Amino acid sequence: MAHQYQTCMEACVRCAEECESCGNQCLGEMPECARLCIDCADLCWSCAAFISRDSPFIAELCGVCATACDACAGECEKHQNEHCRRCAEACRRCAEECRKVAATAGARQQPAGTRR
């Protein structure tokens, strides 16, 4: 089943996979990078899940996910290794997609307390 936010969901999954890998490889040597990657991966997995079930919280979560992706990409871009480069690219793409969804989903959501 194709979801209206399929591109974002796929970008989130790809980003989560890259962040998991990068975070694992950065453990010990670059703890700040590892921490940001792990946080970003968790948010990306959650974002994909929320989108897949058409949660009313998509806009908010996608906004937070974009912020985390930007922070993770910024940290990874400081490092000169292949896994950080791949992670930063995936994070930039995910942040872009999440911002689009946050704007679109936010516009279609009803004010809190009015949903039935």
PDB file of C-alpha atoms in Angstrom:
ATOM      1  CA  MET A   1       0.000   0.000   0.000  1.00  0.00           C
ATOM      2  CA  ALA A   2       1.427   3.345  -1.020  1.00  0.00           C
ATOM      3  CA  HIS A   3       1.100   5.995   1.641  1.00  0.00           C
ATOM      4  CA  GLN A   4       0.682   9.692   0.859  1.00  0.00           C
ATOM      5  CA  TYR A   5       3.983  10.332   2.667  1.00  0.00           C
ATOM      6  CA  GLN A   6       5.770   7.289   1.223  1.00  0.00           C
ATOM      7  CA  THR A   7       8.859   9.266   0.161  1.00  0.00           C
ATOM      8  CA  CYS A   8       9.324  10.613   3.678  1.00  0.00           C
ATOM      9  CA  MET A   9       8.758   7.206   5.233  1.00  0.00           C
ATOM     10  CA  GLU A  10      11.411   5.696   2.964  1.00  0.00           C
ATOM     11  CA  ALA A  11      13.845   8.551   3.707  1.00  0.00           C
ATOM     12  CA  CYS A  12      13.305   7.991   7.447  1.00  0.00           C
ATOM     13  CA  VAL A  13      14.017   4.265   7.189  1.00  0.00           C
ATOM     14  CA  ARG A  14      17.134   4.858   5.090  1.00  0.00           C
ATOM     15  CA  CYS A  15      18.340   7.523   7.508  1.00  0.00           C
ATOM     16  CA  ALA A  16      17.681   5.305  10.531  1.00  0.00           C
ATOM     17  CA  GLU A  17      19.705   2.499   8.947  1.00  0.00           C
ATOM     18  CA  GLU A  18      22.637   4.809   8.165  1.00  0.00           C
ATOM     19  CA  CYS A  19      22.494   6.373  11.642  1.00  0.00           C
ATOM     20  CA  GLU A  20      22.450   2.970  13.337  1.00  0.00           C
ATOM     21  CA  SER A  21      25.500   1.916  11.352  1.00  0.00           C
ATOM     22  CA  CYS A  22      27.375   5.189  11.829  1.00  0.00           C
ATOM     23  CA  GLY A  23      26.550   5.390  15.526  1.00  0.00           C
ATOM     24  CA  ASN A  24      27.835   1.864  16.051  1.00  0.00           C
ATOM     25  CA  GLN A  25      31.090   2.635  14.246  1.00  0.00           C
ATOM     26  CA  CYS A  26      31.591   5.907  16.149  1.00  0.00           C
ATOM     27  CA  LEU A  27      31.142   4.390  19.628  1.00  0.00           C
ATOM     28  CA  GLY A  28      34.255   4.911  21.704  1.00  0.00           C
ATOM     29  CA  GLU A  29      36.142   7.148  19.277  1.00  0.00           C
ATOM     30  CA  MET A  30      33.530   9.857  18.657  1.00  0.00           C
ATOM     31  CA  PRO A  31      30.938   9.684  21.443  1.00  0.00           C
ATOM     32  CA  GLU A  32      29.067  12.869  20.465  1.00  0.00           C
ATOM     33  CA  CYS A  33      28.640  11.599  16.914  1.00  0.00           C
ATOM     34  CA  ALA A  34      27.484   8.216  18.201  1.00  0.00           C
ATOM     35  CA  ARG A  35      24.971   9.829  20.577  1.00  0.00           C
ATOM     36  CA  LEU A  36      23.470  12.026  17.880  1.00  0.00           C
ATOM     37  CA  CYS A  37      23.286   9.107  15.448  1.00  0.00           C
ATOM     38  CA  ILE A  38      21.489   6.920  17.983  1.00  0.00           C
ATOM     39  CA  ASP A  39      19.014   9.690  18.867  1.00  0.00           C
ATOM     40  CA  CYS A  40      18.413  10.417  15.197  1.00  0.00           C
ATOM     41  CA  ALA A  41      17.897   6.743  14.368  1.00  0.00           C
ATOM     42  CA  ASP A  42      15.314   6.376  17.135  1.00  0.00           C
ATOM     43  CA  LEU A  43      13.387   9.401  15.900  1.00  0.00           C
ATOM     44  CA  CYS A  44      13.559   8.254  12.275  1.00  0.00           C
ATOM     45  CA  TRP A  45      12.248   4.765  13.132  1.00  0.00           C
ATOM     46  CA  SER A  46       9.431   6.370  15.150  1.00  0.00           C
ATOM     47  CA  CYS A  47       8.638   8.850  12.414  1.00  0.00           C
ATOM     48  CA  ALA A  48       8.322   6.070   9.818  1.00  0.00           C
ATOM     49  CA  ALA A  49       6.036   4.127  12.153  1.00  0.00           C
ATOM     50  CA  PHE A  50       3.838   7.145  12.916  1.00  0.00           C
ATOM     51  CA  ILE A  51       3.527   7.903   9.196  1.00  0.00           C
ATOM     52  CA  SER A  52       2.662   4.280   8.375  1.00  0.00           C
ATOM     53  CA  ARG A  53      -0.290   4.340  10.753  1.00  0.00           C
ATOM     54  CA  ASP A  54      -1.384   7.880   9.793  1.00  0.00           C
ATOM     55  CA  SER A  55      -0.945   9.179  13.321  1.00  0.00           C
ATOM     56  CA  PRO A  56      -2.374  12.609  14.148  1.00  0.00           C
ATOM     57  CA  PHE A  57       1.099  13.494  15.476  1.00  0.00           C
ATOM     58  CA  ILE A  58       2.925  13.205  12.128  1.00  0.00           C
ATOM     59  CA  ALA A  59       3.516  16.943  11.707  1.00  0.00           C
ATOM     60  CA  GLU A  60       5.010  17.399  15.159  1.00  0.00           C
ATOM     61  CA  LEU A  61       7.180  14.293  15.023  1.00  0.00           C
ATOM     62  CA  CYS A  62       8.422  15.097  11.528  1.00  0.00           C
ATOM     63  CA  GLY A  63       9.408  18.570  12.727  1.00  0.00           C
ATOM     64  CA  VAL A  64      11.437  17.125  15.602  1.00  0.00           C
ATOM     65  CA  CYS A  65      12.916  14.478  13.317  1.00  0.00           C
ATOM     66  CA  ALA A  66      14.085  17.153  10.849  1.00  0.00           C
ATOM     67  CA  THR A  67      15.803  19.030  13.677  1.00  0.00           C
ATOM     68  CA  ALA A  68      17.560  15.862  14.888  1.00  0.00           C
ATOM     69  CA  CYS A  69      18.598  14.975  11.333  1.00  0.00           C
ATOM     70  CA  ASP A  70      20.101  18.436  10.839  1.00  0.00           C
ATOM     71  CA  ALA A  71      22.078  18.117  14.092  1.00  0.00           C
ATOM     72  CA  CYS A  72      23.296  14.632  13.225  1.00  0.00           C
ATOM     73  CA  ALA A  73      24.298  15.673   9.697  1.00  0.00           C
ATOM     74  CA  GLY A  74      26.172  18.662  11.077  1.00  0.00           C
ATOM     75  CA  GLU A  75      28.173  16.448  13.414  1.00  0.00           C
ATOM     76  CA  CYS A  76      28.852  13.749  10.831  1.00  0.00           C
ATOM     77  CA  GLU A  77      30.037  16.323   8.301  1.00  0.00           C
ATOM     78  CA  LYS A  78      32.907  17.181  10.672  1.00  0.00           C
ATOM     79  CA  HIS A  79      34.417  13.716  10.191  1.00  0.00           C
ATOM     80  CA  GLN A  80      36.380  12.399   7.239  1.00  0.00           C
ATOM     81  CA  ASN A  81      35.155   8.817   7.001  1.00  0.00           C
ATOM     82  CA  GLU A  82      32.805   7.079   4.614  1.00  0.00           C
ATOM     83  CA  HIS A  83      30.167   6.004   7.142  1.00  0.00           C
ATOM     84  CA  CYS A  84      29.798   9.564   8.465  1.00  0.00           C
ATOM     85  CA  ARG A  85      29.547  10.909   4.910  1.00  0.00           C
ATOM     86  CA  ARG A  86      26.761   8.437   4.069  1.00  0.00           C
ATOM     87  CA  CYS A  87      24.991   9.214   7.330  1.00  0.00           C
ATOM     88  CA  ALA A  88      25.138  12.971   6.751  1.00  0.00           C
ATOM     89  CA  GLU A  89      23.704  12.569   3.238  1.00  0.00           C
ATOM     90  CA  ALA A  90      20.851  10.393   4.495  1.00  0.00           C
ATOM     91  CA  CYS A  91      20.157  12.854   7.318  1.00  0.00           C
ATOM     92  CA  ARG A  92      20.008  15.840   4.956  1.00  0.00           C
ATOM     93  CA  ARG A  93      17.587  14.021   2.676  1.00  0.00           C
ATOM     94  CA  CYS A  94      15.429  12.884   5.586  1.00  0.00           C
ATOM     95  CA  ALA A  95      15.341  16.383   7.102  1.00  0.00           C
ATOM     96  CA  GLU A  96      14.168  17.798   3.778  1.00  0.00           C
ATOM     97  CA  GLU A  97      11.401  15.202   3.435  1.00  0.00           C
ATOM     98  CA  CYS A  98      10.330  15.579   7.063  1.00  0.00           C
ATOM     99  CA  ARG A  99      10.035  19.356   6.715  1.00  0.00           C
ATOM    100  CA  LYS A 100       7.754  18.879   3.687  1.00  0.00           C
ATOM    101  CA  VAL A 101       5.541  16.460   5.605  1.00  0.00           C
ATOM    102  CA  ALA A 102       5.487  18.646   8.718  1.00  0.00           C
ATOM    103  CA  ALA A 103       4.222  21.554   6.635  1.00  0.00           C
ATOM    104  CA  THR A 104       1.670  19.481   4.700  1.00  0.00           C
ATOM    105  CA  ALA A 105       0.407  17.368   7.602  1.00  0.00           C
ATOM    106  CA  GLY A 106       0.308  20.368   9.926  1.00  0.00           C
ATOM    107  CA  ALA A 107      -1.929  22.219   7.491  1.00  0.00           C
ATOM    108  CA  ARG A 108      -4.439  19.355   7.354  1.00  0.00           C
ATOM    109  CA  GLN A 109      -4.617  18.681  11.108  1.00  0.00           C
ATOM    110  CA  GLN A 110      -7.474  19.948  13.203  1.00  0.00           C
ATOM    111  CA  PRO A 111      -6.847  21.849  16.413  1.00  0.00           C
ATOM    112  CA  ALA A 112      -6.284  19.641  19.474  1.00  0.00           C
ATOM    113  CA  GLY A 113      -9.480  18.500  21.140  1.00  0.00           C
ATOM    114  CA  THR A 114     -11.632  18.736  17.996  1.00  0.00           C
ATOM    115  CA  ARG A 115     -10.873  15.294  16.546  1.00  0.00           C
ATOM    116  CA  ARG A 116     -13.505  12.616  16.869  1.00  0.00           C
TER     117      ARG A 116
END
